[in-house]
Amino acid sequence: EIVLTQSPGTLSLSPGERATLSCRASQSVSSSYLAWYQQKPGQAPRLLIYGASSRATGIPDRFSGSGSGTDFTLTISRLEPEDFAVYYCQQYGSPEGITFGPGTKVDIK
Amino acid sequence: EVQLVESGGGLVQPGRSLRLSCAASGFTFDDYAMHWVRQAPGKGLEWVSGISWNSGSIGYADSVKGRFTISRDNAKNSLYLQMNSLRAEDTALYYCAKVLPITMVQGRLGAFDIWGQGTMVTVSS
């Protein structure tokens, strides 16, 4: 099973600042089958990024994804008030099944 | 409107069974692989199971293998999760989710572009 580790656990930033979230895999993620989700309290997760760097429909361009192999990054260029949430990475390329990272909480400093 | 609506959750004693349903609308259900994902209270996301469009490919997390069974009825636009031998650690909000076609891998895996609002399962005596 591919284990995903996210860092930091919590990121405290102010609106307008840049957020950089990390996701590291225990083994290489095939063909960058890596996605990022945003989840707000009481809501279902929302797909932000798939294929490591492709934005899902309707996602603002302040969200960007990068990386390959075992190291991936989600960047939010300028935090808007609605971006404070928990972010999860997910790998979906392993025949053993899908796994999620433990999440990074982005909260207001 | 594209929508997934889960139902069937509730309070159940350890060792008992429960069947969850997910009703799909607003899209051609039998074109897409579908999955169940759960989230224990205050915890992160955990993939549970997934099924290809024609039920030809099915997978389970190790934590539920042998106890849970995923199925679908394309004529009814519905996804199901039969949960047997329930344990306290199965307590969670259960989401159904649709695979984004461009991300499809091996006919079943993929990123999830549509999620339901979830149905809560509580396993307790």
Coordinates of C-alpha atoms in Angstrom, one line a residue:
Chain A
E1 CA 0.0 0.0 0.0
I2 CA 1.2 3.5 -0.8
V3 CA 1.4 5.6 2.3
L4 CA 1.0 9.4 1.9
T5 CA 2.5 11.8 4.4
Q6 CA 1.4 15.5 4.4
S7 CA 3.3 18.4 6.0
P8 CA 2.9 20.5 7.8
G9 CA -0.1 19.3 9.9
T10 CA -1.3 22.8 10.4
L11 CA -0.4 25.9 8.4
S12 CA -1.2 29.3 10.0
L13 CA -1.3 32.1 7.5
S14 CA -3.0 35.4 6.8
P15 CA -5.2 36.2 3.8
G16 CA -3.1 37.3 0.9
E17 CA -0.2 35.1 1.8
R18 CA 1.1 32.1 -0.2
A19 CA 0.5 28.6 1.1
T20 CA 2.7 25.6 0.2
L21 CA 1.5 22.2 1.2
S22 CA 3.5 19.0 0.8
C23 CA 2.5 15.4 0.1
R24 CA 5.1 12.7 0.1
A25 CA 4.5 9.1 -1.0
S26 CA 6.2 6.0 0.4
Q27 CA 6.8 4.8 -3.1
S28 CA 6.6 6.3 -6.6
V29 CA 3.1 7.3 -7.7
S30 CA 2.5 6.0 -11.2
S31 CA 2.1 8.6 -13.9
S32 CA 1.4 11.3 -11.4
Y33 CA -1.9 9.8 -10.4
L34 CA -2.1 12.3 -7.5
A35 CA -5.1 14.5 -6.6
W36 CA -5.7 17.2 -4.1
Y37 CA -9.0 17.9 -2.3
Q38 CA -10.3 20.8 -0.1
Q39 CA -12.7 20.1 2.7
K40 CA -14.5 22.6 4.8
P41 CA -16.4 21.8 8.1
G42 CA -19.6 20.0 7.5
Q43 CA -19.0 19.7 3.8
A44 CA -17.9 16.9 1.4
P45 CA -14.4 17.1 -0.1
R46 CA -14.0 19.1 -3.3
L47 CA -11.6 18.1 -6.0
L48 CA -9.0 20.8 -6.7
I49 CA -6.2 19.1 -8.7
Y50 CA -5.8 15.8 -10.5
G51 CA -2.9 14.3 -12.4
A52 CA -0.7 16.2 -10.0
S53 CA -1.1 19.5 -11.8
S54 CA -4.4 19.7 -13.7
R55 CA -7.0 22.0 -12.1
A56 CA -10.5 20.5 -11.9
T57 CA -13.4 22.3 -13.4
G58 CA -14.2 25.7 -11.8
I59 CA -11.1 25.8 -9.6
P60 CA -9.5 29.2 -9.4
D61 CA -6.0 29.6 -10.9
R62 CA -4.6 30.6 -7.5
F63 CA -4.5 26.8 -6.9
S64 CA -1.7 24.9 -8.5
G65 CA -0.2 21.5 -8.2
S66 CA 3.3 20.2 -9.0
G67 CA 5.6 17.3 -8.4
S68 CA 6.2 13.7 -9.6
G69 CA 7.5 10.4 -8.2
T70 CA 7.2 10.7 -4.5
D71 CA 7.1 14.4 -3.8
F72 CA 4.1 16.6 -4.6
T73 CA 3.1 20.2 -3.7
L74 CA -0.1 22.1 -3.7
T75 CA 0.4 25.9 -3.8
I76 CA -2.2 28.6 -3.1
S77 CA -0.7 31.7 -4.5
R78 CA -2.7 34.3 -2.5
L79 CA -5.0 33.0 0.2
E80 CA -8.6 34.1 0.1
P81 CA -10.9 33.9 3.2
E82 CA -12.7 31.0 1.7
D83 CA -9.5 29.0 1.3
F84 CA -9.1 28.3 5.0
A85 CA -9.9 24.6 5.2
V86 CA -8.3 21.1 5.4
Y87 CA -6.5 19.8 2.3
Y88 CA -5.9 16.1 1.5
C89 CA -3.8 14.5 -1.1
Q90 CA -4.9 11.2 -2.7
Q91 CA -3.1 8.7 -4.9
Y92 CA -5.3 6.7 -7.3
G93 CA -2.8 4.7 -9.4
S94 CA -1.9 1.7 -7.2
P95 CA -3.6 -1.6 -8.0
E96 CA -3.7 -2.2 -4.2
G97 CA -6.1 0.6 -3.9
I98 CA -6.6 4.3 -3.3
T99 CA -5.0 6.1 -0.3
F100 CA -5.4 9.5 1.2
G101 CA -2.9 11.6 3.2
P102 CA -3.8 12.6 6.7
G103 CA -4.5 16.2 5.7
T104 CA -3.1 19.7 6.2
K105 CA -5.2 22.3 8.0
V106 CA -4.8 25.8 6.7
D107 CA -6.0 28.2 9.4
I108 CA -6.1 31.9 9.9
K109 CA -3.1 33.4 11.7
Chain B
E1 CA -28.0 19.0 -11.5
V2 CA -25.5 16.2 -10.9
Q3 CA -26.2 14.7 -7.5
L4 CA -25.4 11.8 -5.2
V5 CA -27.6 11.1 -2.2
E6 CA -26.6 8.5 0.4
S7 CA -29.0 6.8 2.7
G8 CA -29.2 3.8 5.1
G9 CA -26.9 5.0 7.9
G10 CA -27.8 4.7 11.5
L11 CA -27.0 3.3 14.9
V12 CA -26.2 -0.4 14.9
Q13 CA -24.7 -2.9 17.4
P14 CA -21.3 -4.4 16.9
G15 CA -21.5 -7.6 14.8
R16 CA -24.7 -6.5 13.0
S17 CA -25.2 -5.5 9.4
L18 CA -26.2 -2.4 7.5
R19 CA -26.8 -1.6 3.9
L20 CA -26.0 1.8 2.5
S21 CA -27.4 3.2 -0.7
C22 CA -26.4 6.0 -3.0
A23 CA -28.8 7.4 -5.5
A24 CA -27.3 9.1 -8.5
S25 CA -29.0 11.7 -10.7
G26 CA -28.1 14.3 -13.4
F27 CA -25.6 12.1 -15.2
T28 CA -25.4 8.8 -17.0
F29 CA -24.7 6.6 -14.0
D30 CA -23.6 3.5 -15.9
D31 CA -20.8 5.4 -17.7
Y32 CA -18.8 5.8 -14.5
A33 CA -16.9 3.9 -11.8
M34 CA -18.1 4.6 -8.3
H35 CA -16.5 4.5 -4.8
W36 CA -17.2 4.6 -1.1
V37 CA -15.1 6.8 1.1
R38 CA -15.5 7.2 4.9
Q39 CA -14.5 9.7 7.5
A40 CA -14.5 8.9 11.2
P41 CA -15.6 11.8 13.4
G42 CA -12.8 14.4 13.5
K43 CA -10.5 12.3 11.4
G44 CA -9.3 12.1 7.8
L45 CA -10.6 10.4 4.7
E46 CA -10.3 6.7 4.2
W47 CA -11.1 4.9 0.9
V48 CA -13.4 1.9 1.5
S49 CA -14.3 0.3 -1.9
G50 CA -14.7 1.0 -5.6
I51 CA -16.5 -0.6 -8.5
S52 CA -16.2 -0.3 -12.3
W53 CA -19.1 0.8 -14.5
N54 CA -20.1 -2.8 -15.3
S55 CA -19.2 -4.4 -11.9
G56 CA -16.4 -6.2 -13.6
S57 CA -13.7 -4.7 -11.4
I58 CA -14.1 -4.3 -7.6
G59 CA -11.6 -3.4 -4.9
Y60 CA -11.7 -3.0 -1.1
A61 CA -9.5 -1.5 1.6
D62 CA -7.8 -4.2 3.8
S63 CA -9.8 -2.8 6.8
V64 CA -13.1 -3.9 5.3
K65 CA -12.1 -6.8 3.0
G66 CA -14.3 -9.9 3.7
R67 CA -16.9 -7.9 5.6
F68 CA -18.1 -5.3 3.2
T69 CA -19.6 -5.8 -0.3
I70 CA -20.0 -3.1 -2.9
S71 CA -22.5 -3.5 -5.7
R72 CA -24.5 -1.4 -8.2
D73 CA -27.7 -1.5 -10.1
N74 CA -27.3 0.6 -13.2
A75 CA -31.0 0.3 -14.1
K76 CA -31.8 2.0 -10.8
N77 CA -28.9 4.5 -10.9
S78 CA -27.8 3.2 -7.5
L79 CA -24.7 2.2 -5.7
Y80 CA -24.7 0.0 -2.6
L81 CA -22.5 -1.0 0.3
Q82 CA -23.4 -4.1 2.3
M83 CA -21.6 -3.9 5.6
N84 CA -21.5 -7.1 7.8
S85 CA -19.8 -7.9 11.1
L86 CA -19.6 -4.2 11.9
R87 CA -17.1 -2.9 14.4
A88 CA -16.8 0.2 16.5
E89 CA -14.0 1.4 14.2
D90 CA -16.4 1.4 11.3
T91 CA -18.1 4.4 12.9
A92 CA -17.9 7.1 10.3
L93 CA -19.6 9.3 7.8
Y94 CA -19.8 7.3 4.5
Y95 CA -19.6 9.2 1.2
C96 CA -20.2 7.8 -2.2
A97 CA -18.2 9.4 -5.0
K98 CA -18.0 9.4 -8.8
V99 CA -14.7 9.0 -10.7
L100 CA -13.7 11.8 -13.0
P101 CA -13.4 10.0 -16.4
I102 CA -10.1 11.6 -17.5
T103 CA -8.4 10.2 -14.4
M104 CA -9.7 6.7 -14.8
V105 CA -7.1 4.0 -14.1
Q106 CA -7.6 0.2 -14.6
G107 CA -11.3 0.8 -15.2
R108 CA -12.1 1.6 -11.6
L109 CA -9.6 3.9 -9.9
G110 CA -9.5 7.6 -10.3
A111 CA -10.0 11.0 -8.7
F112 CA -13.4 11.8 -7.4
D113 CA -15.2 14.8 -8.9
I114 CA -18.7 14.4 -7.4
W115 CA -19.4 13.5 -3.8
G116 CA -22.6 13.0 -1.9
Q117 CA -23.2 14.6 1.5
G118 CA -22.7 11.4 3.4
T119 CA -24.6 9.1 5.6
M120 CA -23.5 8.5 9.2
V121 CA -22.9 5.0 10.5
T122 CA -22.5 4.6 14.3
V123 CA -21.5 1.2 15.6
S124 CA -22.1 1.0 19.3
S125 CA -23.8 -1.2 21.9

